[in-house]
Short mmCIF file of C-alpha atoms in Angstrom, two decimals:
data_model
loop_
_atom_site.label_atom_id
_atom_site.label_comp_id
_atom_site.label_asym_id
_atom_site.label_seq_id
_atom_site.Cartn_x
_atom_site.Cartn_y
_atom_site.Cartn_z
CA MET Q 9 26.94 20.39 -4.69
CA PRO Q 10 28.91 23.67 -4.43
CA LEU Q 11 27.13 26.65 -2.94
CA SER Q 12 26.67 29.73 -5.15
CA THR Q 13 28.55 32.89 -4.20
CA PRO Q 14 26.33 35.19 -2.15
CA ALA Q 15 25.08 38.30 -3.95
CA PRO Q 16 26.83 40.78 -1.59
CA ALA Q 17 30.19 39.21 -2.39
CA GLN Q 18 29.49 39.63 -6.10
CA LEU Q 19 28.70 43.30 -5.51
CA ASP Q 20 32.02 43.65 -3.73
CA VAL Q 21 33.74 42.23 -6.82
CA ALA Q 22 31.76 44.64 -9.00
CA ASP Q 23 32.86 47.54 -6.80
CA ALA Q 24 36.47 46.41 -7.13
CA LEU Q 25 36.11 46.37 -10.91
CA LEU Q 26 34.58 49.84 -10.90
CA ALA Q 27 37.46 51.10 -8.78
CA LEU Q 28 39.95 49.76 -11.31
CA LEU Q 29 38.05 51.44 -14.15
CA ARG Q 30 38.06 54.75 -12.30
CA ASP Q 31 41.78 54.51 -11.56
CA SER Q 32 43.75 56.79 -13.88
CA THR Q 33 46.90 58.89 -13.96
CA THR Q 34 47.71 62.31 -15.35
CA GLU Q 35 50.55 63.64 -17.44
CA PRO Q 36 51.75 67.07 -18.54
CA ARG Q 37 50.45 67.67 -22.05
CA PRO Q 38 50.14 70.88 -24.10
CA ASP Q 39 46.44 71.77 -24.28
CA ASP Q 40 45.46 75.30 -25.28
CA GLN Q 41 41.90 75.16 -24.01
CA LEU Q 42 42.96 73.65 -20.68
CA GLU Q 43 45.71 76.27 -20.31
CA ALA Q 44 43.23 79.06 -21.09
CA LEU Q 45 40.84 77.70 -18.45
CA THR Q 46 43.60 77.43 -15.84
CA LEU Q 47 44.87 80.92 -16.59
CA ALA Q 48 41.37 82.41 -16.19
CA VAL Q 49 40.95 80.52 -12.91
CA ALA Q 50 44.29 81.87 -11.70
CA ALA Q 51 43.16 85.38 -12.67
CA ASP Q 52 40.11 84.90 -10.41
CA LEU Q 53 37.59 85.44 -13.20
CA PRO Q 54 34.36 83.43 -13.57
CA VAL Q 55 34.60 81.06 -16.54
CA LEU Q 56 31.79 79.56 -18.61
CA LEU Q 57 32.56 76.46 -20.69
CA TRP Q 58 30.36 76.06 -23.77
CA GLY Q 59 30.16 72.65 -25.42
CA GLU Q 60 27.92 69.88 -26.61
CA PRO Q 61 26.72 67.29 -24.09
CA GLY Q 62 29.01 64.38 -23.32
CA ILE Q 63 32.35 65.90 -24.36
CA GLY Q 64 33.83 65.90 -20.85
CA LYS Q 65 33.23 69.39 -19.44
CA THR Q 66 32.30 68.03 -16.00
CA ALA Q 67 35.16 65.50 -16.02
CA SER Q 68 37.62 68.24 -16.97
CA LEU Q 69 36.46 70.36 -14.04
CA THR Q 70 36.83 67.39 -11.69
CA ARG Q 71 40.40 66.80 -12.85
CA LEU Q 72 41.12 70.54 -12.63
CA ALA Q 73 40.01 70.62 -8.99
CA GLU Q 74 42.14 67.57 -8.20
CA SER Q 75 45.19 69.02 -9.96
CA LEU Q 76 44.87 72.34 -8.12
CA ASP Q 77 44.08 70.59 -4.83
CA LEU Q 78 40.79 72.49 -4.49
CA PRO Q 79 37.64 70.93 -3.00
CA LEU Q 80 34.98 70.77 -5.71
CA THR Q 81 31.41 71.87 -5.03
CA THR Q 82 28.96 71.16 -7.84
CA VAL Q 83 25.65 73.00 -8.02
CA ILE Q 84 23.15 72.18 -10.79
CA ALA Q 85 21.73 75.64 -11.41
CA SER Q 86 18.58 74.45 -13.18
CA VAL Q 87 17.29 72.41 -10.21
CA HIS Q 88 17.56 75.27 -7.72
CA GLU Q 89 15.21 78.10 -6.82
CA PRO Q 90 16.26 81.76 -6.86
CA SER Q 91 16.22 81.75 -3.06
CA ASP Q 92 18.95 79.09 -3.07
CA PHE Q 93 21.33 81.77 -4.34
CA SER Q 94 19.87 84.94 -2.85
CA GLY Q 95 19.20 83.31 0.54
CA LEU Q 96 16.11 82.36 2.52
CA PRO Q 97 14.70 84.95 4.95
CA VAL Q 98 15.08 83.92 8.59
CA ILE Q 99 13.03 85.85 11.14
CA GLY Q 100 14.83 86.44 14.42
CA ASP Q 101 13.63 87.53 17.85
CA ASP Q 102 13.29 91.21 16.95
CA PRO Q 103 12.98 91.77 13.17
CA ALA Q 104 12.34 95.47 13.65
CA GLU Q 105 15.66 95.85 15.46
CA GLN Q 106 17.82 93.15 13.84
CA GLY Q 107 16.24 92.99 10.41
CA VAL Q 108 15.59 89.76 8.52
CA PRO Q 109 18.86 88.05 7.50
CA MET Q 110 19.04 85.89 4.39
CA ALA Q 111 20.23 82.39 5.30
CA PRO Q 112 22.65 80.83 2.79
CA PRO Q 113 22.37 77.24 1.52
CA ASP Q 114 24.50 74.46 2.97
CA TRP Q 115 26.93 74.30 0.05
CA ALA Q 116 27.85 77.98 0.54
CA VAL Q 117 28.40 77.40 4.26
CA ARG Q 118 30.73 74.49 3.47
CA LEU Q 119 32.76 76.65 1.07
CA VAL Q 120 33.16 79.35 3.71
CA LYS Q 121 34.28 76.79 6.28
CA GLU Q 122 36.79 75.31 3.83
CA GLY Q 123 38.10 78.78 3.03
CA ARG Q 124 38.89 77.72 -0.56
CA GLY Q 125 37.41 75.64 -3.34
CA LEU Q 126 36.13 75.40 -6.88
CA LEU Q 127 32.42 76.17 -7.27
CA PHE Q 128 31.08 74.47 -10.39
CA LEU Q 129 27.74 75.79 -11.66
CA ASP Q 130 26.60 73.10 -14.09
CA GLU Q 131 23.82 73.23 -16.69
CA LEU Q 132 23.72 77.02 -16.58
CA SER Q 133 21.85 77.34 -19.87
CA THR Q 134 18.90 75.36 -18.48
CA ALA Q 135 18.44 77.76 -15.55
CA PRO Q 136 15.29 79.87 -15.97
CA PRO Q 137 15.57 83.68 -16.07
CA ALA Q 138 14.62 84.08 -12.39
CA VAL Q 139 17.49 81.82 -11.32
CA GLN Q 140 19.88 83.60 -13.69
CA ALA Q 141 18.95 86.90 -12.06
CA ALA Q 142 19.69 85.44 -8.62
CA LEU Q 143 23.10 84.25 -9.85
CA LEU Q 144 24.23 87.78 -10.75
CA ARG Q 145 25.35 88.66 -7.25
CA LEU Q 146 26.98 85.28 -6.71
CA VAL Q 147 29.06 85.51 -9.89
CA LEU Q 148 30.09 89.16 -9.54
CA GLU Q 149 30.26 89.79 -5.79
CA ARG Q 150 30.68 86.21 -4.51
CA ARG Q 151 27.74 86.74 -2.14
CA VAL Q 152 25.17 84.06 -1.28
CA GLY Q 153 22.54 85.43 1.06
CA ALA Q 154 24.36 87.05 3.98
CA LEU Q 155 27.58 85.12 3.29
CA ARG Q 156 30.52 86.28 1.23
CA LEU Q 157 32.54 83.48 -0.32
CA PRO Q 158 36.29 83.54 0.44
CA SER Q 159 38.61 85.05 -2.14
CA ALA Q 160 40.24 81.64 -2.61
CA VAL Q 161 36.99 80.26 -4.09
CA ARG Q 162 36.97 80.15 -7.89
CA ILE Q 163 33.81 79.94 -10.01
CA VAL Q 164 33.50 77.88 -13.20
CA ALA Q 165 30.23 77.15 -15.00
CA ALA Q 166 29.27 74.91 -17.90
CA ALA Q 167 26.48 75.18 -20.44
CA ASN Q 168 25.21 73.48 -23.55
CA PRO Q 169 24.18 75.52 -26.59
CA ARG Q 170 20.46 76.18 -26.58
CA GLY Q 171 19.86 73.78 -29.45
CA SER Q 172 21.32 70.84 -27.49
CA ALA Q 173 20.23 71.83 -23.97
CA ALA Q 174 17.21 70.26 -22.31
CA ASP Q 175 14.62 73.06 -22.09
CA GLY Q 176 17.43 75.54 -22.67
CA TRP Q 177 17.34 79.30 -22.21
CA GLU Q 178 19.57 81.98 -23.63
CA LEU Q 179 21.74 83.58 -20.96
CA SER Q 180 20.67 87.05 -19.93
CA PRO Q 181 23.09 89.78 -21.11
CA PRO Q 182 24.00 90.93 -17.56
CA LEU Q 183 24.92 87.37 -16.53
CA ALA Q 184 26.72 86.55 -19.79
CA ASN Q 185 28.85 89.70 -19.51
CA ARG Q 186 30.24 88.52 -16.17
CA PHE Q 187 31.92 85.39 -17.61
CA VAL Q 188 34.94 84.47 -19.68
CA HIS Q 189 33.33 82.32 -22.38
CA LEU Q 190 35.48 79.39 -23.53
CA GLN Q 191 34.40 77.05 -26.30
CA TRP Q 192 35.08 73.50 -25.13
CA ALA Q 193 35.68 70.75 -27.66
CA HIS Q 194 37.00 67.24 -27.35
CA ASP Q 195 40.43 66.36 -28.65
CA HIS Q 196 40.57 62.92 -30.28
CA ASP Q 197 44.08 62.11 -29.03
CA VAL Q 198 43.29 63.29 -25.49
CA VAL Q 199 40.12 61.18 -25.35
CA VAL Q 200 41.84 58.06 -26.67
CA ARG Q 201 44.76 58.40 -24.28
CA GLY Q 202 42.41 59.28 -21.41
CA LEU Q 203 40.27 56.21 -21.99
CA GLY Q 204 43.52 54.29 -21.80
CA GLY Q 205 44.01 55.65 -18.30
CA THR Q 206 46.09 58.82 -18.75
CA TRP Q 207 44.54 62.30 -18.85
CA PRO Q 208 46.25 65.68 -19.28
CA ARG Q 209 47.18 67.48 -16.08
CA ALA Q 210 46.10 71.04 -15.38
CA THR Q 211 48.69 73.18 -13.64
CA LEU Q 212 48.57 76.78 -12.53
CA PRO Q 213 50.56 79.07 -14.86
CA ARG Q 214 54.09 79.90 -13.80
CA LEU Q 215 54.07 83.67 -13.45
CA ASP Q 216 57.47 85.31 -13.85
CA MET Q 217 57.85 87.72 -10.90
CA GLU Q 218 60.25 89.93 -12.86
CA LEU Q 219 57.70 90.33 -15.66
CA LEU Q 220 54.78 91.47 -13.48
CA PRO Q 221 55.25 95.28 -13.82
CA GLU Q 222 56.02 94.95 -17.52
CA ALA Q 223 52.99 92.67 -18.03
CA VAL Q 224 50.63 95.13 -16.36
CA ASP Q 225 52.04 98.04 -18.37
CA PHE Q 226 51.78 96.07 -21.62
CA ALA Q 227 48.17 95.03 -20.95
CA ARG Q 228 47.11 98.57 -20.08
CA ARG Q 229 48.78 100.06 -23.15
CA ALA Q 230 47.22 97.41 -25.38
CA VAL Q 231 43.63 97.86 -24.23
CA THR Q 232 43.70 101.63 -23.84
CA GLY Q 233 45.59 102.06 -27.11
CA LEU Q 234 42.94 100.15 -29.04
CA LEU Q 235 39.96 101.80 -27.35
CA ALA Q 236 41.46 105.27 -27.84
CA THR Q 237 41.31 104.76 -31.61
CA ARG Q 238 38.13 102.64 -31.63
CA PRO Q 239 35.76 104.30 -29.11
CA THR Q 240 32.73 102.45 -30.46
CA LEU Q 241 34.20 99.21 -29.10
CA VAL Q 242 33.99 100.34 -25.47
CA HIS Q 243 30.39 99.16 -25.18
CA ARG Q 244 28.56 97.29 -27.91
CA LEU Q 245 25.52 95.26 -26.89
CA PRO Q 246 24.73 92.77 -29.68
CA SER Q 247 21.34 93.02 -31.34
CA GLY Q 248 20.55 89.29 -31.45
CA GLU Q 249 19.36 87.44 -28.35
CA ALA Q 250 21.73 84.53 -28.90
CA ARG Q 251 24.80 86.78 -29.26
CA ARG Q 252 23.82 88.72 -26.13
CA GLY Q 253 24.16 85.46 -24.24
CA GLY Q 254 27.84 85.18 -25.19
CA ALA Q 255 30.92 87.39 -25.03
CA TRP Q 256 30.51 91.05 -25.99
CA PRO Q 257 32.44 94.26 -25.25
CA SER Q 258 31.66 96.43 -22.25
CA PRO Q 259 33.83 98.29 -19.74
CA ARG Q 260 33.53 95.24 -17.47
CA SER Q 261 34.63 92.74 -20.12
CA TRP Q 262 37.48 95.01 -21.29
CA GLU Q 263 38.72 95.08 -17.69
CA MET Q 264 38.61 91.28 -17.75
CA SER Q 265 40.58 91.24 -21.01
CA LEU Q 266 43.17 93.57 -19.52
CA ARG Q 267 43.60 91.27 -16.53
CA LEU Q 268 43.92 88.18 -18.71
CA LEU Q 269 46.46 89.90 -20.98
CA ALA Q 270 48.56 90.76 -17.95
CA PHE Q 271 48.38 87.19 -16.63
CA GLY Q 272 49.07 85.71 -20.06
CA THR Q 273 52.07 87.99 -20.60
CA ALA Q 274 53.51 87.22 -17.17
CA ALA Q 275 53.02 83.49 -17.84
CA ARG Q 276 54.49 83.74 -21.37
CA SER Q 277 51.35 82.12 -22.78
CA SER Q 278 51.06 81.40 -26.49
CA ARG Q 279 49.14 83.61 -28.90
CA GLU Q 280 46.51 80.87 -29.30
CA VAL Q 281 45.80 80.86 -25.55
CA LEU Q 282 45.56 84.67 -25.48
CA SER Q 283 43.24 84.54 -28.48
CA ARG Q 284 40.87 82.15 -26.73
CA LEU Q 285 40.78 84.33 -23.62
CA VAL Q 286 40.42 87.70 -25.32
CA ARG Q 287 37.72 86.52 -27.72
CA GLY Q 288 36.01 84.84 -24.77
CA THR Q 289 35.63 88.16 -22.94
CA VAL Q 290 34.83 90.78 -25.60
CA GLY Q 291 33.74 88.61 -28.53
CA ASP Q 292 35.37 87.50 -31.77
CA GLY Q 293 35.38 90.81 -33.65
CA PRO Q 294 36.72 93.12 -30.91
CA GLY Q 295 39.00 90.34 -29.69
CA LEU Q 296 40.63 89.94 -33.09
CA GLU Q 297 41.06 93.72 -33.31
CA LEU Q 298 42.87 93.65 -29.97
CA LEU Q 299 45.12 90.82 -31.15
CA ALA Q 300 45.97 92.78 -34.31
CA HIS Q 301 46.74 95.79 -32.13
CA LEU Q 302 49.09 93.60 -30.06
CA ASP Q 303 50.94 92.69 -33.25
CA ARG Q 304 51.37 96.35 -34.15
CA MET Q 305 52.67 97.09 -30.66
CA GLU Q 306 55.33 94.41 -31.06
CA LEU Q 307 56.64 95.84 -34.34
CA PRO Q 308 60.09 97.44 -34.08
CA ASP Q 309 60.39 101.21 -34.42
CA PRO Q 310 61.24 102.03 -38.08
CA GLU Q 311 63.69 104.73 -36.96
CA VAL Q 312 65.55 102.21 -34.80
CA LEU Q 313 65.82 99.85 -37.77
CA LEU Q 314 67.08 102.64 -40.05
CA ALA Q 315 69.67 103.71 -37.47
CA ASP Q 316 71.37 100.26 -37.51
CA PRO Q 317 70.36 98.14 -40.54
CA ALA Q 318 73.20 95.65 -40.03
CA GLY Q 319 72.23 94.85 -36.45
CA ALA Q 320 68.45 95.17 -36.86
CA GLU Q 321 66.29 92.39 -35.43
CA LEU Q 322 63.31 91.77 -37.70
CA PRO Q 323 60.21 89.77 -36.68
CA GLN Q 324 60.27 86.11 -37.64
CA ARG Q 325 56.57 85.88 -38.51
CA GLY Q 326 56.06 86.68 -42.18
CA ASP Q 327 53.14 89.07 -41.74
CA LEU Q 328 54.91 90.99 -38.98
CA ARG Q 329 58.14 91.16 -41.00
CA GLN Q 330 56.19 92.49 -43.98
CA ALA Q 331 54.55 95.13 -41.77
CA ALA Q 332 57.94 96.14 -40.32
CA LEU Q 333 59.46 96.59 -43.78
CA ASP Q 334 56.43 98.56 -44.95
CA GLY Q 335 56.84 100.78 -41.90
CA VAL Q 336 60.48 101.44 -42.77
CA VAL Q 337 59.61 102.42 -46.34
CA SER Q 338 56.79 104.65 -45.08
CA ALA Q 339 59.25 106.37 -42.73
CA VAL Q 340 61.61 107.06 -45.65
CA CYS Q 341 58.70 108.33 -47.74
CA ALA Q 342 57.80 110.76 -44.94
CA ARG Q 343 61.39 112.08 -44.76
CA PRO Q 344 63.30 111.11 -47.92
CA GLU Q 345 67.02 111.59 -47.41
CA LYS Q 346 69.89 109.85 -49.17
CA ALA Q 347 71.32 108.30 -46.00
CA ARG Q 348 67.91 107.02 -44.89
CA TRP Q 349 67.20 105.69 -48.41
CA GLU Q 350 70.47 103.77 -48.45
CA ALA Q 351 69.86 102.43 -44.93
CA ALA Q 352 66.45 101.14 -46.07
CA TRP Q 353 68.08 99.29 -48.98
CA ALA Q 354 70.57 97.70 -46.61
CA LEU Q 355 67.72 96.63 -44.36
CA LEU Q 356 65.80 95.08 -47.27
CA ALA Q 357 68.92 93.16 -48.27
CA ARG Q 358 69.27 91.84 -44.73
CA ALA Q 359 65.59 90.85 -44.71
CA ALA Q 360 66.01 88.94 -47.98
CA GLU Q 361 68.99 87.04 -46.58
CA THR Q 362 67.36 86.11 -43.27
CA GLY Q 363 63.78 85.38 -44.37
CA ALA Q 364 61.47 84.85 -47.32
CA PRO Q 365 62.89 86.96 -50.19
CA ASP Q 366 59.47 87.62 -51.73
CA LEU Q 367 58.55 89.83 -48.75
CA VAL Q 368 60.94 92.55 -49.97
CA VAL Q 369 59.50 92.86 -53.49
CA VAL Q 370 56.77 95.42 -52.76
CA PRO Q 371 58.87 97.52 -50.35
CA ALA Q 372 61.78 97.45 -52.84
CA THR Q 373 59.53 98.65 -55.66
CA THR Q 374 58.26 101.55 -53.56
CA LEU Q 375 61.75 102.40 -52.35
CA ALA Q 376 63.11 102.44 -55.90
CA SER Q 377 60.50 105.03 -56.89
CA LEU Q 378 61.92 107.43 -54.27
CA ARG Q 379 65.37 107.68 -55.90
CA ARG Q 380 66.54 111.19 -56.74
CA PRO Q 381 68.71 111.82 -59.87
CA ASP Q 382 71.76 112.65 -57.77
CA TRP Q 383 71.50 109.54 -55.60
CA ASP Q 384 73.86 106.73 -56.59
CA VAL Q 385 72.48 103.19 -56.67
CA PRO Q 386 73.69 101.48 -53.46
CA PRO Q 387 75.56 98.15 -53.75
CA SER Q 388 72.93 96.43 -51.58
CA ILE Q 389 70.44 96.62 -54.48
CA GLU Q 390 72.50 94.01 -56.33
CA ARG Q 391 71.83 91.55 -53.50
CA LEU Q 392 68.09 92.02 -54.06
CA SER Q 393 68.00 91.75 -57.82
CA GLY Q 394 67.69 87.99 -57.82
CA ALA Q 395 64.75 87.92 -55.42
CA VAL Q 396 62.90 90.70 -57.22
CA SER Q 397 63.40 89.24 -60.70
CA LEU Q 398 62.41 85.75 -59.49
CA SER Q 399 59.25 87.10 -57.90
CA ARG Q 400 58.35 89.00 -61.06
CA ARG Q 401 58.89 85.91 -63.19
CA ALA Q 402 56.65 83.93 -60.82
CA ASP Q 403 53.95 86.62 -61.09
CA GLU Q 404 54.21 86.60 -64.88
CA ALA Q 405 53.98 82.79 -64.96
CA ALA Q 406 50.93 82.86 -62.70
CA ALA Q 407 49.32 85.46 -64.97
CA LEU Q 408 50.02 83.30 -68.04
CA VAL Q 409 48.55 80.22 -66.34
CA GLY Q 410 45.48 82.22 -65.35
CA SER Q 411 44.94 83.61 -68.86
CA GLY Q 412 45.43 80.15 -70.35
CA ALA Q 413 42.85 78.68 -68.01
CA ARG Q 414 40.41 81.42 -68.97
CA ARG Q 415 40.97 80.72 -72.69
CA VAL Q 416 40.38 76.98 -72.19
CA SER Q 417 37.26 77.71 -70.16
CA GLY Q 418 36.02 80.07 -72.86
CA ARG Q 419 36.58 77.50 -75.61
CA ALA Q 420 34.78 74.83 -73.56
CA SER Q 421 31.83 77.15 -72.99
CA ALA Q 422 31.66 77.95 -76.69
CA ALA Q 423 31.77 74.24 -77.58
CA GLY Q 424 29.01 73.56 -75.11
CA ALA Q 425 26.89 76.29 -76.63
CA ARG Q 426 27.29 74.73 -80.09
#
């Protein structure tokens, strides 16, 4: 009769199976939220990931630490006392002479000995107010008791929305204003491929050394330019408790936005990544205003366009091209001269040939109204006549369809009333 396999051997087999399940690889894959997180980490700003339970926030941080070759230290904020972050008093031989130092916890000592690392503060929204208050100095000054964490230590936290957090609390405004808030959501394709054994790889952004001075100048001009015209955005504490626990504008968060803009510009990050970062520091409303201000900064100077219509480089994005053409027409309106008027027509013709022709209809109509009796019609207008007439016919057809639909609706209503 064969003997049964001993239980320990079966556990060894189970451990081998678990090891195979944990074995996975990584691959480079475009991921806006992962790039935004990595850029904020590179900029040495504390990051707070918001997301529902079970979507992989902790796993993403683990892979981030592995990709960046940083030792990961996880601290569950809700299971600690305030003294775990502010330090425990230790009485020495002569307190009156030496004072009473605040002893740091073991995890802080390990980070100092390592000299680098990723500190992950998990379940932040379940930390009571007293613990949140103790975290203020850690997040802003990197101090734990008498210890100061090395500059190579980065801080990332994670939280669940209050509705899905176990005994959740809203974040206090002072603590919330110290973080870059990133909304974390699962990507179906990433999850499916990851469960198959391949996860996206986080890499530090490649900063272009030659772009650094230009990036700093651009970020400063962007933030100061907006705040100079919108002074009420400098500091705006939200009225609702829930919104105070998120991103909102203050001098501190604007400084964070400026830093992230500089890093994003030097790394040539996409507009979507910059949008996530900016809105995560000053909030959706002020963040979108800053992004719109960036678009206006990137518009070409109307006078430069009028000086060389044939060689002018117009924006490719439709909304930016429309704004550039409107700016040219406004410049001619401000100083109407025959040469400038003709240059504007040449520019509109070039815009119609290199982009969507319907974008020139409104500027062309305004420009035509500026014609003086002694100004000859430039030949470039002929190149626009097709686009303008086609657009007008489309508008007339849309108006006819709309009026027909209203008549049918009116007849149906009348029949229903009878």
